[in-house]
């Protein structure tokens, strides 16, 4: 089996290469040399992977609301200010269900914004264990 990582991923190309692969496998099973040129490079693909997903924006927004995360802020430096701006009305994460929580027991994810020093590791570990 030949693999090429430069082949662009598309439904059409996967269909062509899967047909070539089936043909070469069936030829090898018959004991004949495969008629496919060895310069033709095939690509291994997972059967569960998708190239394109057709949906609407409303479906994506509803999906994001269902699996909404509640992050806990752990701001250590100026990066925390940028995280606050991301939750401001301009980007409006609340409509997607992302609500920042101050308590680790109410949050799903901890966002560590800033430089983590050796002195803060102990505190960070204690807070993280409260999330889990």
Rosetta silent file (secondary structure, phi, psi, omega in degrees, C-alpha in Angstrom):
SEQUENCE: XXXXXXXXXXXXXXXXXXXXXXXXXXXXXXXXXXXXXXXXXXXXXXXXXXXXXXXXXXXXXXXXXXXXXXXXXXXXXXXXXXXXXXXXXXXXXXXXXXXXXXXXXXXXXXXXXXXXXXXXXXXXXXXXXXXX
SCORE:     score description
SCORE:     0.000 S_00000001
   1 L     0.000  134.973 -178.690    0.000    0.000    0.000 S_00000001
   2 L  -105.892  145.690 -177.514    1.381    3.413   -0.933 S_00000001
   3 L  -126.833  136.812  174.968    0.780    6.562    1.061 S_00000001
   4 L  -131.117  124.477 -179.787    0.972   10.192   -0.048 S_00000001
   5 L   -90.166   -4.351 -178.786    0.514   13.012    2.391 S_00000001
   6 L   -92.099   -7.876 -179.601    0.411   15.638   -0.342 S_00000001
   7 L   -71.524  130.888  179.963   -2.878   14.475   -1.819 S_00000001
   8 L   -71.789  145.683 -176.859   -5.607   16.938   -0.997 S_00000001
   9 L   -87.001  117.666  174.240   -8.443   15.613    1.046 S_00000001
  10 L  -153.586  162.059 -179.353  -11.747   15.647   -0.748 S_00000001
  11 H   -62.309  -41.883 -178.039  -14.652   13.318   -1.249 S_00000001
  12 H   -63.837  -47.070 -178.166  -13.814   12.873   -4.924 S_00000001
  13 H   -66.702  -37.511  177.936  -10.152   12.011   -4.353 S_00000001
  14 H   -65.428  -36.744  179.217  -10.982    9.572   -1.559 S_00000001
  15 H   -65.299  -44.978 -179.802  -13.507    7.838   -3.792 S_00000001
  16 H   -63.061  -46.870 -176.470  -10.987    7.466   -6.620 S_00000001
  17 H   -71.219  -29.740  175.969   -8.221    6.207   -4.350 S_00000001
  18 H   -69.565  -35.782  176.360  -10.499    3.789   -2.545 S_00000001
  19 H   -66.388  -41.398  177.701  -11.492    2.306   -5.925 S_00000001
  20 H   -63.549  -40.454 -179.451   -7.828    2.008   -6.929 S_00000001
  21 H   -65.273  -43.369  178.848   -6.995    0.377   -3.618 S_00000001
  22 H   -62.242  -39.687 -179.966   -9.846   -2.137   -3.968 S_00000001
  23 H   -65.740  -43.275 -178.715   -8.698   -2.939   -7.510 S_00000001
  24 H   -68.862  -35.817  178.096   -5.083   -3.456   -6.454 S_00000001
  25 H   -67.961  -41.758  179.479   -6.097   -5.626   -3.488 S_00000001
  26 H   -67.051  -35.620  177.127   -8.376   -7.772   -5.651 S_00000001
  27 H   -66.851  -39.592  179.484   -5.595   -8.155   -8.243 S_00000001
  28 H   -68.417  -34.254  179.131   -3.103   -9.200   -5.573 S_00000001
  29 H   -67.649  -28.319  179.030   -5.570  -11.704   -4.159 S_00000001
  30 L   -80.372   -7.333 -179.924   -5.857  -13.354   -7.579 S_00000001
  31 L    90.620    4.826  179.375   -2.096  -13.822   -7.691 S_00000001
  32 L   -96.072  156.552  174.067   -1.575  -11.288  -10.470 S_00000001
  33 L   -71.573  137.804 -179.050    0.670   -8.285  -10.382 S_00000001
  34 L   -64.627  137.961 -179.619   -1.344   -5.146   -9.706 S_00000001
  35 L   -80.383   -4.328 -178.128   -1.946   -3.068  -12.825 S_00000001
  36 L   -80.096  132.314  178.031   -1.647    0.114  -10.843 S_00000001
  37 L   -63.681  141.758 -177.857    1.561    2.018  -11.420 S_00000001
  38 L   -70.837  -11.752  176.084    3.708    2.205   -8.291 S_00000001
  39 L   -78.125  -16.529  176.782    3.927    5.970   -8.715 S_00000001
  40 L   -76.480  117.189 -175.428    0.244    6.209   -7.901 S_00000001
  41 L  -100.881  128.043 -179.885    0.246    6.870   -4.215 S_00000001
  42 L   -97.082  161.206 -177.051   -2.718    5.811   -2.148 S_00000001
  43 L  -121.551  131.522  176.113   -3.812    7.337    1.074 S_00000001
  44 L   -79.901  128.194  179.360   -4.850    5.470    4.178 S_00000001
  45 L  -127.888  151.981  174.603   -8.062    6.895    5.590 S_00000001
  46 L   -82.612  145.370 -178.046  -10.136    6.143    8.601 S_00000001
  47 L   -72.917  -23.306 -177.034  -13.617    4.945    7.848 S_00000001
  48 L   -92.046   -4.556 -177.529  -15.166    7.218   10.449 S_00000001
  49 L   -81.306  149.307  179.546  -13.518   10.441    9.267 S_00000001
  50 L  -118.105  144.683  174.665  -15.460   13.001    7.274 S_00000001
  51 L   -86.387  -45.425 -176.866  -14.192   15.445    4.705 S_00000001
  52 L  -131.363  143.461  175.703  -17.117   17.795    4.730 S_00000001
  53 L  -120.407  122.172  179.467  -19.935   18.302    7.158 S_00000001
  54 L   -97.913  120.019 -178.802  -23.092   19.863    5.812 S_00000001
  55 L  -158.073  179.240  176.516  -25.049   21.725    8.456 S_00000001
  56 L  -109.611  162.649  178.821  -26.502   25.091    9.293 S_00000001
  57 H   -63.985  -37.000  178.963  -25.132   27.748   11.592 S_00000001
  58 H   -61.340  -39.247  178.757  -28.155   27.314   13.858 S_00000001
  59 H   -65.327  -39.768  179.003  -27.337   23.636   14.314 S_00000001
  60 H   -66.747  -42.122  179.287  -23.743   24.446   15.240 S_00000001
  61 H   -64.859  -42.144  177.825  -24.831   27.119   17.728 S_00000001
  62 H   -65.266  -37.109  176.562  -27.355   24.759   19.320 S_00000001
  63 H   -64.456  -40.702  178.966  -24.695   22.051   19.526 S_00000001
  64 H   -66.143  -34.438  178.226  -22.331   24.497   21.231 S_00000001
  65 H   -69.437  -37.369 -179.979  -25.042   25.420   23.715 S_00000001
  66 H   -65.863  -40.642 -178.970  -25.715   21.790   24.583 S_00000001
  67 L  -103.123   34.623 -174.858  -22.073   21.073   25.286 S_00000001
  68 L   -65.968  142.920  179.349  -21.308   24.467   26.732 S_00000001
  69 L  -102.533  149.005  175.471  -18.326   24.698   29.003 S_00000001
  70 L  -114.094   95.084 -177.848  -18.114   26.702   32.172 S_00000001
  71 E   -79.959  152.182  173.771  -14.496   27.791   32.488 S_00000001
  72 E  -105.811  132.486 -179.181  -12.884   28.988   35.676 S_00000001
  73 E   -85.448  135.154  175.376  -10.562   31.929   35.339 S_00000001
  74 E  -132.468   71.287 -174.180   -7.140   31.653   36.892 S_00000001
  75 E   -80.355  125.245 -177.755   -5.637   34.939   35.782 S_00000001
  76 L  -114.310  -16.749 -175.986   -1.997   35.437   36.675 S_00000001
  77 L  -153.476 -157.352 -177.186   -0.889   38.281   34.430 S_00000001
  78 L   -66.991  -16.819  178.014   -2.020   40.591   31.671 S_00000001
  79 H   -64.562  -27.443  179.017   -3.373   37.607   29.714 S_00000001
  80 H   -65.396  -33.045  177.901   -6.287   37.500   32.144 S_00000001
  81 H   -65.366  -40.045  177.744   -7.378   40.930   30.923 S_00000001
  82 H   -64.972  -35.275  177.490   -7.508   39.593   27.368 S_00000001
  83 H   -67.102  -36.301  176.528   -9.625   36.689   28.578 S_00000001
  84 H   -66.007  -37.785  177.742  -12.025   39.173   30.169 S_00000001
  85 H   -65.047  -33.940  179.801  -12.256   41.038   26.870 S_00000001
  86 H   -66.830  -25.178  178.960  -13.158   37.791   25.110 S_00000001
  87 L   -97.321    5.888  179.292  -16.183   37.423   27.371 S_00000001
  88 L   -75.763  171.799 -176.144  -17.267   41.036   26.920 S_00000001
  89 L   -60.417  -21.634 -178.925  -20.335   42.012   24.843 S_00000001
  90 L   -64.329  -42.321  179.948  -18.323   42.399   21.633 S_00000001
  91 L   -98.113  -24.142  170.268  -17.710   38.646   21.332 S_00000001
  92 L    49.531   68.400  178.286  -20.641   37.634   23.577 S_00000001
  93 H   -74.213  -17.363 -178.906  -19.689   34.149   24.695 S_00000001
  94 H   -62.617  -32.681 -179.032  -22.737   33.989   26.963 S_00000001
  95 H   -70.948  -18.708  175.554  -25.044   33.297   24.030 S_00000001
  96 H   -93.542    0.136  178.019  -23.007   30.164   23.282 S_00000001
  97 L    92.156    4.184  177.951  -23.283   29.006   26.874 S_00000001
  98 L   -85.429  108.137 -178.084  -19.740   29.877   27.930 S_00000001
  99 L  -123.313  122.115  179.607  -20.159   31.342   31.382 S_00000001
 100 L   -73.345  134.470 -179.963  -17.138   32.074   33.557 S_00000001
 101 E  -115.762  145.379  178.446  -17.434   30.716   37.080 S_00000001
 102 L   -89.987  -21.606 -178.607  -15.512   31.831   40.156 S_00000001
 103 L   -96.446  132.003  179.257  -15.945   28.543   41.997 S_00000001
 104 H   -67.286  -23.972 -179.243  -13.938   25.523   40.838 S_00000001
 105 H   -74.225  -19.487  178.871  -16.775   23.175   41.803 S_00000001
 106 H   -96.691   -5.406 -173.783  -19.094   24.822   39.274 S_00000001
 107 L  -105.184  156.817  179.292  -16.608   24.884   36.401 S_00000001
 108 L  -100.834  -33.129 -172.744  -15.634   22.300   33.795 S_00000001
 109 E  -132.716  144.589  173.709  -12.376   23.787   32.522 S_00000001
 110 E  -110.592  124.811  176.831   -9.656   25.901   34.085 S_00000001
 111 E  -101.620  114.578  178.620   -8.052   28.523   31.881 S_00000001
 112 E   -95.408  104.668 -176.823   -4.626   29.477   33.202 S_00000001
 113 E  -105.303  107.946  178.760   -3.943   32.867   31.667 S_00000001
 114 L   128.336 -176.438 -178.541   -0.456   34.094   32.343 S_00000001
 115 L   -82.616  127.895  179.334    2.920   32.864   33.483 S_00000001
 116 L   -97.102  114.207 -179.936    2.817   30.033   35.990 S_00000001
 117 L   -92.609  170.483 -179.295    5.688   30.296   38.469 S_00000001
 118 H   -63.480  -33.198 -179.634    6.961   27.609   40.823 S_00000001
 119 H   -69.616  -29.147 -177.199    5.284   29.270   43.806 S_00000001
 120 H   -87.070   -8.800 -177.721    1.869   29.180   42.132 S_00000001
 121 H   -62.544  -40.490 -179.063    2.023   25.493   41.179 S_00000001
 122 H   -63.665  -44.262  179.453    0.847   24.374   44.630 S_00000001
 123 H   -66.178  -43.088  179.108   -2.142   26.721   44.546 S_00000001
 124 H   -60.932  -42.511  179.806   -2.984   25.754   40.981 S_00000001
 125 H   -63.574  -40.665  178.978   -2.906   22.056   41.861 S_00000001
 126 H   -63.359  -43.736 -179.766   -5.252   22.578   44.828 S_00000001
 127 H   -68.050  -39.603  179.574   -7.742   24.497   42.713 S_00000001
 128 H   -63.996  -39.380  179.335   -7.531   21.959   39.883 S_00000001
 129 H   -66.282  -24.217  175.174   -8.263   19.071   42.244 S_00000001
 130 H   -73.117  -26.956  178.112  -11.447   20.858   43.298 S_00000001
 131 H   -71.401  -46.346 -176.693  -12.631   20.842   39.673 S_00000001
 132 L   -74.124    0.000    0.000  -12.148   17.117   39.220 S_00000001
